[in-house]
Short mmCIF file of N, CA, C and O in Angstrom, two decimals:
data_model
loop_
_atom_site.label_atom_id
_atom_site.label_comp_id
_atom_site.label_asym_id
_atom_site.label_seq_id
_atom_site.Cartn_x
_atom_site.Cartn_y
_atom_site.Cartn_z
N MET L 1 -116.76 45.68 -131.08
CA MET L 1 -117.21 47.00 -131.47
C MET L 1 -116.84 47.23 -132.93
O MET L 1 -115.76 46.91 -133.37
N SER L 2 -117.73 47.80 -133.67
CA SER L 2 -117.52 48.04 -135.09
C SER L 2 -116.57 49.20 -135.30
O SER L 2 -116.62 50.20 -134.61
N ASN L 3 -115.68 49.04 -136.27
CA ASN L 3 -114.74 50.09 -136.61
C ASN L 3 -115.36 51.00 -137.65
O ASN L 3 -115.76 50.54 -138.71
N PRO L 4 -115.44 52.32 -137.39
CA PRO L 4 -116.09 53.23 -138.34
C PRO L 4 -115.34 53.36 -139.66
O PRO L 4 -115.88 53.86 -140.63
N ASN L 5 -114.09 52.90 -139.73
CA ASN L 5 -113.32 52.97 -140.96
C ASN L 5 -113.64 51.85 -141.93
O ASN L 5 -113.14 51.82 -143.03
N VAL L 6 -114.46 50.88 -141.52
CA VAL L 6 -114.81 49.74 -142.36
C VAL L 6 -116.21 50.00 -142.92
O VAL L 6 -117.20 49.67 -142.31
N THR L 7 -116.26 50.62 -144.08
CA THR L 7 -117.53 50.94 -144.71
C THR L 7 -117.51 50.40 -146.12
O THR L 7 -116.69 50.81 -146.94
N ALA L 8 -118.43 49.50 -146.41
CA ALA L 8 -118.50 48.88 -147.73
C ALA L 8 -119.41 49.69 -148.64
O ALA L 8 -120.34 50.36 -148.19
N VAL L 9 -119.16 49.61 -149.94
CA VAL L 9 -120.06 50.18 -150.94
C VAL L 9 -121.33 49.34 -150.89
O VAL L 9 -121.27 48.11 -150.94
N PRO L 10 -122.51 49.97 -150.77
CA PRO L 10 -123.76 49.21 -150.63
C PRO L 10 -124.04 48.28 -151.80
O PRO L 10 -123.60 48.51 -152.92
N LEU L 11 -124.82 47.25 -151.51
CA LEU L 11 -125.27 46.29 -152.51
C LEU L 11 -126.57 46.78 -153.13
O LEU L 11 -127.28 47.59 -152.54
N PRO L 12 -126.92 46.27 -154.31
CA PRO L 12 -128.20 46.65 -154.90
C PRO L 12 -129.37 46.08 -154.08
O PRO L 12 -129.30 44.94 -153.62
N ALA L 13 -130.42 46.87 -153.89
CA ALA L 13 -131.60 46.42 -153.14
C ALA L 13 -132.24 45.24 -153.86
O ALA L 13 -132.18 45.17 -155.08
N PRO L 14 -132.78 44.27 -153.17
CA PRO L 14 -133.04 44.25 -151.73
C PRO L 14 -131.89 43.67 -150.93
O PRO L 14 -132.01 43.48 -149.72
N LEU L 15 -130.76 43.38 -151.54
CA LEU L 15 -129.62 42.85 -150.81
C LEU L 15 -129.06 43.94 -149.90
O LEU L 15 -129.15 45.12 -150.22
N ARG L 16 -128.47 43.54 -148.77
CA ARG L 16 -127.79 44.53 -147.94
C ARG L 16 -126.79 43.86 -147.04
O ARG L 16 -126.88 42.67 -146.74
N ILE L 17 -125.83 44.64 -146.60
CA ILE L 17 -124.81 44.18 -145.66
C ILE L 17 -125.26 44.62 -144.28
O ILE L 17 -125.60 45.78 -144.06
N LEU L 18 -125.28 43.68 -143.36
CA LEU L 18 -125.70 43.98 -142.00
C LEU L 18 -124.68 44.86 -141.30
O LEU L 18 -123.50 44.83 -141.62
N THR L 19 -125.13 45.62 -140.30
CA THR L 19 -124.21 46.32 -139.43
C THR L 19 -123.58 45.27 -138.51
O THR L 19 -124.11 44.16 -138.36
N ALA L 20 -122.48 45.62 -137.89
CA ALA L 20 -121.83 44.69 -136.96
C ALA L 20 -122.79 44.33 -135.82
O ALA L 20 -122.84 43.18 -135.38
N ASP L 21 -123.58 45.30 -135.36
CA ASP L 21 -124.53 45.05 -134.28
C ASP L 21 -125.63 44.07 -134.73
O ASP L 21 -125.98 43.14 -133.99
N GLU L 22 -126.18 44.28 -135.92
CA GLU L 22 -127.22 43.38 -136.42
C GLU L 22 -126.68 41.96 -136.56
O GLU L 22 -127.35 40.98 -136.19
N TYR L 23 -125.47 41.84 -137.10
CA TYR L 23 -124.87 40.53 -137.28
C TYR L 23 -124.63 39.86 -135.93
O TYR L 23 -124.95 38.69 -135.73
N ASP L 24 -124.11 40.61 -134.97
CA ASP L 24 -123.84 40.06 -133.65
C ASP L 24 -125.13 39.59 -132.99
O ASP L 24 -125.17 38.52 -132.37
N ARG L 25 -126.20 40.34 -133.13
CA ARG L 25 -127.50 39.94 -132.58
C ARG L 25 -127.99 38.65 -133.23
O ARG L 25 -128.54 37.78 -132.55
N ALA L 26 -127.81 38.51 -134.54
CA ALA L 26 -128.23 37.29 -135.24
C ALA L 26 -127.43 36.09 -134.75
O ALA L 26 -127.98 35.01 -134.50
N VAL L 27 -126.11 36.28 -134.58
CA VAL L 27 -125.27 35.18 -134.10
C VAL L 27 -125.66 34.82 -132.66
O VAL L 27 -125.78 33.63 -132.32
N LYS L 28 -125.88 35.82 -131.82
CA LYS L 28 -126.27 35.54 -130.43
C LYS L 28 -127.60 34.79 -130.37
O LYS L 28 -127.78 33.91 -129.54
N ALA L 29 -128.53 35.13 -131.27
CA ALA L 29 -129.80 34.40 -131.33
C ALA L 29 -129.53 32.94 -131.69
O ALA L 29 -130.14 32.02 -131.13
N GLY L 30 -128.61 32.71 -132.61
CA GLY L 30 -128.24 31.35 -132.98
C GLY L 30 -127.57 30.61 -131.84
O GLY L 30 -127.83 29.43 -131.61
N VAL L 31 -126.72 31.31 -131.09
CA VAL L 31 -126.05 30.69 -129.94
C VAL L 31 -127.08 30.28 -128.90
O VAL L 31 -127.01 29.18 -128.34
N ARG L 32 -128.04 31.15 -128.65
CA ARG L 32 -129.10 30.81 -127.68
C ARG L 32 -129.88 29.59 -128.14
O ARG L 32 -130.26 28.74 -127.33
N ALA L 33 -130.09 29.48 -129.45
CA ALA L 33 -130.86 28.36 -129.99
C ALA L 33 -130.06 27.07 -130.02
O ALA L 33 -130.62 25.99 -130.05
N ALA L 34 -128.76 27.18 -130.02
CA ALA L 34 -127.90 25.99 -130.14
C ALA L 34 -126.78 26.07 -129.10
O ALA L 34 -125.60 26.14 -129.44
N ARG L 35 -127.15 26.07 -127.85
CA ARG L 35 -126.19 26.30 -126.76
C ARG L 35 -124.99 25.35 -126.77
O ARG L 35 -123.93 25.71 -126.31
N SER L 36 -125.14 24.17 -127.29
CA SER L 36 -124.04 23.21 -127.24
C SER L 36 -123.10 23.30 -128.44
O SER L 36 -122.16 22.54 -128.55
N VAL L 37 -123.34 24.28 -129.33
CA VAL L 37 -122.53 24.41 -130.54
C VAL L 37 -121.58 25.60 -130.38
O VAL L 37 -121.95 26.63 -129.83
N ALA L 38 -120.37 25.47 -130.86
CA ALA L 38 -119.37 26.54 -130.76
C ALA L 38 -119.80 27.77 -131.56
O ALA L 38 -120.49 27.65 -132.58
N ARG L 39 -119.39 28.95 -131.12
CA ARG L 39 -119.74 30.21 -131.79
C ARG L 39 -119.32 30.19 -133.26
O ARG L 39 -120.07 30.64 -134.12
N ALA L 40 -118.15 29.67 -133.58
CA ALA L 40 -117.69 29.63 -134.98
C ALA L 40 -118.66 28.83 -135.84
O ALA L 40 -118.94 29.21 -136.98
N THR L 41 -119.18 27.75 -135.31
CA THR L 41 -120.14 26.94 -136.04
C THR L 41 -121.45 27.71 -136.23
O THR L 41 -122.03 27.70 -137.32
N VAL L 42 -121.89 28.39 -135.18
CA VAL L 42 -123.11 29.19 -135.26
C VAL L 42 -122.93 30.32 -136.28
O VAL L 42 -123.84 30.61 -137.05
N GLU L 43 -121.75 30.96 -136.30
CA GLU L 43 -121.49 32.02 -137.28
C GLU L 43 -121.60 31.48 -138.70
O GLU L 43 -122.19 32.11 -139.57
N GLU L 44 -121.05 30.31 -138.94
CA GLU L 44 -121.11 29.70 -140.26
C GLU L 44 -122.56 29.41 -140.66
O GLU L 44 -122.98 29.70 -141.79
N ILE L 45 -123.33 28.88 -139.73
CA ILE L 45 -124.74 28.58 -140.00
C ILE L 45 -125.51 29.88 -140.21
O ILE L 45 -126.31 30.00 -141.14
N THR L 46 -125.27 30.87 -139.35
CA THR L 46 -125.95 32.16 -139.47
C THR L 46 -125.64 32.80 -140.81
O THR L 46 -126.54 33.32 -141.48
N ASP L 47 -124.37 32.78 -141.21
CA ASP L 47 -123.98 33.35 -142.52
C ASP L 47 -124.76 32.67 -143.64
O ASP L 47 -125.27 33.35 -144.54
N ALA L 48 -124.86 31.35 -143.60
CA ALA L 48 -125.57 30.63 -144.66
C ALA L 48 -127.04 31.00 -144.70
O ALA L 48 -127.60 31.21 -145.78
N VAL L 49 -127.67 31.09 -143.54
CA VAL L 49 -129.09 31.44 -143.48
C VAL L 49 -129.31 32.87 -143.95
O VAL L 49 -130.19 33.14 -144.78
N LEU L 50 -128.52 33.81 -143.45
CA LEU L 50 -128.68 35.21 -143.83
C LEU L 50 -128.42 35.40 -145.33
O LEU L 50 -129.16 36.14 -146.00
N THR L 51 -127.42 34.74 -145.85
CA THR L 51 -127.09 34.85 -147.27
C THR L 51 -128.26 34.39 -148.14
O THR L 51 -128.54 34.98 -149.17
N GLU L 52 -128.96 33.39 -147.68
CA GLU L 52 -130.13 32.90 -148.41
C GLU L 52 -131.18 34.00 -148.58
O GLU L 52 -131.92 34.01 -149.55
N PHE L 53 -131.21 34.94 -147.64
CA PHE L 53 -132.17 36.04 -147.69
C PHE L 53 -131.56 37.34 -148.23
O PHE L 53 -132.17 38.40 -148.13
N GLY L 54 -130.33 37.25 -148.77
CA GLY L 54 -129.70 38.43 -149.33
C GLY L 54 -129.17 39.38 -148.28
O GLY L 54 -129.03 40.57 -148.52
N LEU L 55 -128.82 38.85 -147.11
CA LEU L 55 -128.24 39.63 -146.02
C LEU L 55 -126.83 39.10 -145.78
O LEU L 55 -126.63 37.88 -145.76
N PHE L 56 -125.89 40.00 -145.54
CA PHE L 56 -124.49 39.58 -145.46
C PHE L 56 -123.81 40.14 -144.21
O PHE L 56 -124.12 41.24 -143.76
N SER L 57 -122.88 39.38 -143.69
CA SER L 57 -122.13 39.80 -142.51
C SER L 57 -121.32 41.06 -142.83
O SER L 57 -121.03 41.34 -143.99
N PRO L 58 -120.97 41.82 -141.79
CA PRO L 58 -120.17 43.02 -142.02
C PRO L 58 -118.77 42.66 -142.50
O PRO L 58 -118.33 41.50 -142.35
N PRO L 59 -118.05 43.64 -143.06
CA PRO L 59 -116.67 43.37 -143.52
C PRO L 59 -115.78 42.90 -142.37
O PRO L 59 -116.10 43.09 -141.19
N ILE L 60 -114.66 42.32 -142.72
CA ILE L 60 -113.68 41.85 -141.74
C ILE L 60 -113.11 43.06 -141.00
O ILE L 60 -112.75 44.06 -141.62
N GLU L 61 -113.05 42.96 -139.68
CA GLU L 61 -112.50 44.05 -138.87
C GLU L 61 -110.99 44.17 -139.14
O GLU L 61 -110.31 43.16 -139.38
N PRO L 62 -110.45 45.38 -139.09
CA PRO L 62 -109.03 45.59 -139.38
C PRO L 62 -108.09 44.71 -138.58
O PRO L 62 -107.10 44.20 -139.11
N ASP L 63 -108.38 44.49 -137.29
CA ASP L 63 -107.48 43.67 -136.47
C ASP L 63 -107.55 42.18 -136.80
O ASP L 63 -106.74 41.40 -136.32
N GLU L 64 -108.51 41.79 -137.64
CA GLU L 64 -108.62 40.39 -138.06
C GLU L 64 -108.03 40.15 -139.45
O GLU L 64 -107.96 39.01 -139.91
N LEU L 65 -107.61 41.22 -140.13
CA LEU L 65 -107.00 41.08 -141.46
C LEU L 65 -105.56 40.61 -141.33
O LEU L 65 -104.90 40.88 -140.33
N ASP L 66 -105.06 39.93 -142.35
CA ASP L 66 -103.67 39.50 -142.37
C ASP L 66 -102.82 40.72 -142.71
O ASP L 66 -102.96 41.30 -143.79
N PRO L 67 -101.92 41.13 -141.81
CA PRO L 67 -101.12 42.34 -142.04
C PRO L 67 -100.11 42.22 -143.19
O PRO L 67 -99.56 43.22 -143.64
N GLU L 68 -99.90 41.01 -143.68
CA GLU L 68 -98.97 40.80 -144.79
C GLU L 68 -99.55 41.20 -146.13
O GLU L 68 -98.85 41.25 -147.13
N PHE L 69 -100.87 41.47 -146.16
CA PHE L 69 -101.55 41.74 -147.42
C PHE L 69 -102.30 43.06 -147.39
O PHE L 69 -102.56 43.63 -146.32
N CYS L 70 -102.69 43.51 -148.56
CA CYS L 70 -103.49 44.72 -148.74
C CYS L 70 -104.79 44.59 -147.93
O CYS L 70 -105.34 43.50 -147.82
N THR L 71 -105.27 45.70 -147.39
CA THR L 71 -106.47 45.66 -146.54
C THR L 71 -107.78 45.75 -147.31
O THR L 71 -108.85 45.70 -146.70
N ALA L 72 -107.74 45.88 -148.64
CA ALA L 72 -108.98 45.95 -149.42
C ALA L 72 -109.75 44.64 -149.27
O ALA L 72 -109.16 43.56 -149.16
N GLN L 73 -111.09 44.76 -149.29
CA GLN L 73 -111.95 43.59 -149.15
C GLN L 73 -113.03 43.59 -150.22
O GLN L 73 -113.47 44.64 -150.65
N GLY L 74 -113.41 42.40 -150.63
CA GLY L 74 -114.50 42.24 -151.58
C GLY L 74 -115.45 41.16 -151.10
O GLY L 74 -115.02 40.15 -150.54
N LEU L 75 -116.74 41.39 -151.30
CA LEU L 75 -117.78 40.44 -150.88
C LEU L 75 -118.31 39.72 -152.11
O LEU L 75 -118.67 40.35 -153.10
N THR L 76 -118.35 38.39 -152.07
CA THR L 76 -118.96 37.62 -153.15
C THR L 76 -120.44 37.48 -152.82
O THR L 76 -120.81 36.75 -151.91
N PHE L 77 -121.28 38.24 -153.53
CA PHE L 77 -122.70 38.28 -153.22
C PHE L 77 -123.60 37.84 -154.36
O PHE L 77 -124.79 37.66 -154.18
N ASP L 78 -123.03 37.62 -155.53
CA ASP L 78 -123.83 37.27 -156.71
C ASP L 78 -123.68 35.78 -157.00
O ASP L 78 -122.60 35.32 -157.39
N PRO L 79 -124.75 34.99 -156.83
CA PRO L 79 -124.64 33.54 -157.05
C PRO L 79 -124.31 33.19 -158.50
O PRO L 79 -123.91 32.07 -158.78
N GLN L 80 -124.46 34.14 -159.42
CA GLN L 80 -124.12 33.89 -160.82
C GLN L 80 -122.61 33.95 -161.06
O GLN L 80 -122.12 33.48 -162.09
N THR L 81 -121.85 34.53 -160.12
CA THR L 81 -120.41 34.71 -160.33
C THR L 81 -119.54 33.93 -159.36
O THR L 81 -118.32 34.03 -159.42
N CYS L 82 -120.16 33.14 -158.46
CA CYS L 82 -119.35 32.36 -157.52
C CYS L 82 -120.11 31.10 -157.11
O CYS L 82 -121.32 31.01 -157.30
N ASP L 83 -119.39 30.15 -156.54
CA ASP L 83 -120.05 28.92 -156.11
C ASP L 83 -120.72 29.13 -154.75
O ASP L 83 -120.51 30.16 -154.09
N ALA L 84 -121.52 28.19 -154.33
CA ALA L 84 -122.30 28.30 -153.10
C ALA L 84 -121.40 28.47 -151.87
O ALA L 84 -121.77 29.17 -150.92
N TYR L 85 -120.22 27.87 -151.87
CA TYR L 85 -119.32 27.98 -150.72
C TYR L 85 -118.79 29.41 -150.57
O TYR L 85 -118.69 29.93 -149.47
N ALA L 86 -118.48 30.07 -151.68
CA ALA L 86 -117.90 31.42 -151.63
C ALA L 86 -118.97 32.49 -151.44
O ALA L 86 -118.65 33.61 -151.01
N LEU L 87 -120.21 32.19 -151.74
CA LEU L 87 -121.29 33.17 -151.64
C LEU L 87 -121.38 33.71 -150.22
O LEU L 87 -121.45 32.97 -149.25
N GLY L 88 -121.36 35.03 -150.10
CA GLY L 88 -121.48 35.69 -148.80
C GLY L 88 -120.18 35.82 -148.04
O GLY L 88 -120.18 36.28 -146.90
N GLN L 89 -119.07 35.46 -148.65
CA GLN L 89 -117.77 35.53 -147.97
C GLN L 89 -117.04 36.83 -148.31
O GLN L 89 -117.05 37.28 -149.46
N TRP L 90 -116.41 37.43 -147.31
CA TRP L 90 -115.53 38.57 -147.54
C TRP L 90 -114.14 38.04 -147.86
O TRP L 90 -113.69 37.07 -147.26
N HIS L 91 -113.48 38.69 -148.81
CA HIS L 91 -112.14 38.27 -149.24
C HIS L 91 -111.18 39.43 -149.09
O HIS L 91 -111.49 40.55 -149.49
N GLN L 92 -110.01 39.15 -148.53
CA GLN L 92 -108.97 40.16 -148.41
C GLN L 92 -108.08 40.09 -149.64
O GLN L 92 -107.76 39.00 -150.13
N CYS L 93 -107.67 41.24 -150.13
CA CYS L 93 -106.75 41.30 -151.27
C CYS L 93 -105.46 40.56 -150.92
O CYS L 93 -104.94 40.69 -149.82
N GLY L 94 -104.95 39.81 -151.85
CA GLY L 94 -103.73 39.03 -151.61
C GLY L 94 -102.46 39.72 -152.07
O GLY L 94 -101.38 39.14 -151.98
N ASP L 95 -102.58 40.96 -152.54
CA ASP L 95 -101.40 41.72 -152.98
C ASP L 95 -100.73 42.38 -151.78
O ASP L 95 -101.28 42.43 -150.68
N GLU L 96 -99.53 42.91 -152.00
CA GLU L 96 -98.79 43.54 -150.92
C GLU L 96 -99.49 44.84 -150.50
O GLU L 96 -100.14 45.49 -151.31
N PRO L 97 -99.36 45.21 -149.22
CA PRO L 97 -99.96 46.46 -148.76
C PRO L 97 -99.43 47.65 -149.57
O PRO L 97 -98.25 47.70 -149.91
N GLY L 98 -100.31 48.57 -149.93
CA GLY L 98 -99.91 49.77 -150.66
C GLY L 98 -99.62 49.53 -152.12
O GLY L 98 -99.01 50.39 -152.77
N HIS L 99 -100.05 48.39 -152.69
CA HIS L 99 -99.76 48.13 -154.11
C HIS L 99 -100.40 49.20 -154.99
O HIS L 99 -101.36 49.87 -154.60
N ALA L 100 -99.87 49.37 -156.17
CA ALA L 100 -100.36 50.39 -157.10
C ALA L 100 -101.73 50.01 -157.65
O ALA L 100 -102.04 48.83 -157.82
N GLY L 101 -102.55 51.01 -157.93
CA GLY L 101 -103.84 50.79 -158.56
C GLY L 101 -104.94 50.47 -157.57
O GLY L 101 -104.71 50.32 -156.37
N ASP L 102 -106.16 50.38 -158.10
CA ASP L 102 -107.31 50.10 -157.24
C ASP L 102 -107.97 48.77 -157.58
O ASP L 102 -109.10 48.51 -157.21
N VAL L 103 -107.25 47.90 -158.29
CA VAL L 103 -107.74 46.56 -158.60
C VAL L 103 -107.12 45.60 -157.59
O VAL L 103 -105.92 45.64 -157.33
N HIS L 104 -107.96 44.74 -157.02
CA HIS L 104 -107.52 43.82 -155.97
C HIS L 104 -107.83 42.39 -156.37
O HIS L 104 -108.78 42.12 -157.09
N ASP L 105 -107.00 41.46 -155.87
CA ASP L 105 -107.10 40.06 -156.27
C ASP L 105 -106.63 39.21 -155.10
O ASP L 105 -105.64 39.54 -154.45
N ASN L 106 -107.33 38.12 -154.84
CA ASN L 106 -106.87 37.20 -153.80
C ASN L 106 -106.58 35.81 -154.36
O ASN L 106 -106.46 34.85 -153.62
N GLY L 107 -106.48 35.70 -155.67
CA GLY L 107 -106.21 34.42 -156.30
C GLY L 107 -107.47 33.71 -156.76
O GLY L 107 -107.42 32.87 -157.64
N GLU L 108 -108.61 34.04 -156.16
CA GLU L 108 -109.90 33.46 -156.57
C GLU L 108 -110.83 34.51 -157.17
O GLU L 108 -111.60 34.21 -158.06
N PHE L 109 -110.78 35.71 -156.60
CA PHE L 109 -111.68 36.78 -157.00
C PHE L 109 -110.89 38.06 -157.25
O PHE L 109 -109.87 38.30 -156.62
N THR L 110 -111.40 38.86 -158.17
CA THR L 110 -110.80 40.15 -158.49
C THR L 110 -111.89 41.20 -158.38
O THR L 110 -113.02 40.97 -158.79
N TRP L 111 -111.55 42.36 -157.81
CA TRP L 111 -112.50 43.46 -157.67
C TRP L 111 -111.75 44.78 -157.69
O TRP L 111 -110.55 44.83 -157.54
N SER L 112 -112.50 45.87 -157.85
CA SER L 112 -111.94 47.22 -157.88
C SER L 112 -112.55 48.04 -156.76
O SER L 112 -113.71 47.83 -156.38
N ASP L 113 -111.79 49.02 -156.26
CA ASP L 113 -112.34 49.94 -155.27
C ASP L 113 -113.57 50.61 -155.85
O ASP L 113 -113.62 50.94 -157.03
N GLY L 114 -114.58 50.80 -155.04
CA GLY L 114 -115.81 51.45 -155.48
C GLY L 114 -116.82 50.51 -156.08
O GLY L 114 -117.97 50.87 -156.28
N GLN L 115 -116.40 49.30 -156.40
CA GLN L 115 -117.32 48.29 -156.93
C GLN L 115 -118.30 47.92 -155.82
O GLN L 115 -117.96 47.93 -154.64
N THR L 116 -119.50 47.57 -156.18
CA THR L 116 -120.52 47.15 -155.22
C THR L 116 -119.99 46.06 -154.29
O THR L 116 -119.36 45.11 -154.75
N GLY L 117 -120.23 46.22 -152.98
CA GLY L 117 -119.83 45.20 -152.01
C GLY L 117 -118.33 45.12 -151.77
O GLY L 117 -117.81 44.04 -151.55
N THR L 118 -117.65 46.27 -151.79
CA THR L 118 -116.21 46.28 -151.54
C THR L 118 -115.86 47.29 -150.45
O THR L 118 -116.62 48.20 -150.14
N VAL L 119 -114.69 47.10 -149.86
CA VAL L 119 -114.11 48.05 -148.91
C VAL L 119 -112.75 48.40 -149.48
O VAL L 119 -111.93 47.51 -149.71
N PRO L 120 -112.47 49.69 -149.72
CA PRO L 120 -111.17 50.06 -150.27
C PRO L 120 -110.05 49.84 -149.26
O PRO L 120 -110.31 49.73 -148.04
N ALA L 121 -108.83 49.79 -149.74
CA ALA L 121 -107.67 49.62 -148.86
C ALA L 121 -107.57 50.81 -147.92
O ALA L 121 -107.84 51.94 -148.30
N ARG L 122 -107.18 50.53 -146.68
CA ARG L 122 -106.92 51.58 -145.72
C ARG L 122 -105.41 51.69 -145.62
O ARG L 122 -104.73 50.71 -145.34
N HIS L 123 -104.92 52.88 -145.83
CA HIS L 123 -103.47 53.08 -145.80
C HIS L 123 -103.06 53.63 -144.44
O HIS L 123 -103.82 54.29 -143.77
N GLY L 124 -101.85 53.30 -144.03
CA GLY L 124 -101.38 53.74 -142.72
C GLY L 124 -101.73 52.71 -141.67
O GLY L 124 -101.95 51.55 -141.95
N ALA L 125 -101.80 53.16 -140.42
CA ALA L 125 -102.09 52.24 -139.31
C ALA L 125 -103.49 51.69 -139.44
O ALA L 125 -104.44 52.40 -139.75
N VAL L 126 -103.63 50.39 -139.24
CA VAL L 126 -104.92 49.72 -139.33
C VAL L 126 -105.43 49.45 -137.95
O VAL L 126 -104.79 49.05 -137.08
#
C-alpha cells in the first residue's frame, strides 16, 4: 500500500513518476509474462523498460529506507547527468537524520528539497 507521506516533486512533461498502484500493475504484468523469474528480477527489467519511456517507479517506501540516514530521496531521471545504470533510480540521502539544511547527498548524487524528482526528508516517526 502506498504511503501518502511519500510525494515527489513532479518531473517535467512528458516524464512522470508512476503511482505505486501503476508500478505494481506493471510489475505484475511482467511477472505474468515471465513466471519463472523472481519478482526482483522482473522489477529490475520493468524499471529499465519504463525508464526508456520516461516513466519512473514510485519513491522508496518509508519502511524500506535505511533508518541510519536522512529520509530525503532523489530520483536520477536525466540521462545527461547520470550513467545508464543510475538512470531511474531513487537515492536516499546519506547524511544523518535531521541534518541541517535542505541539500542532500548520498556520495554519488546531490539534490535539494523542492528540486524536480525529489522527496523531502520526513521528520519524526517514519
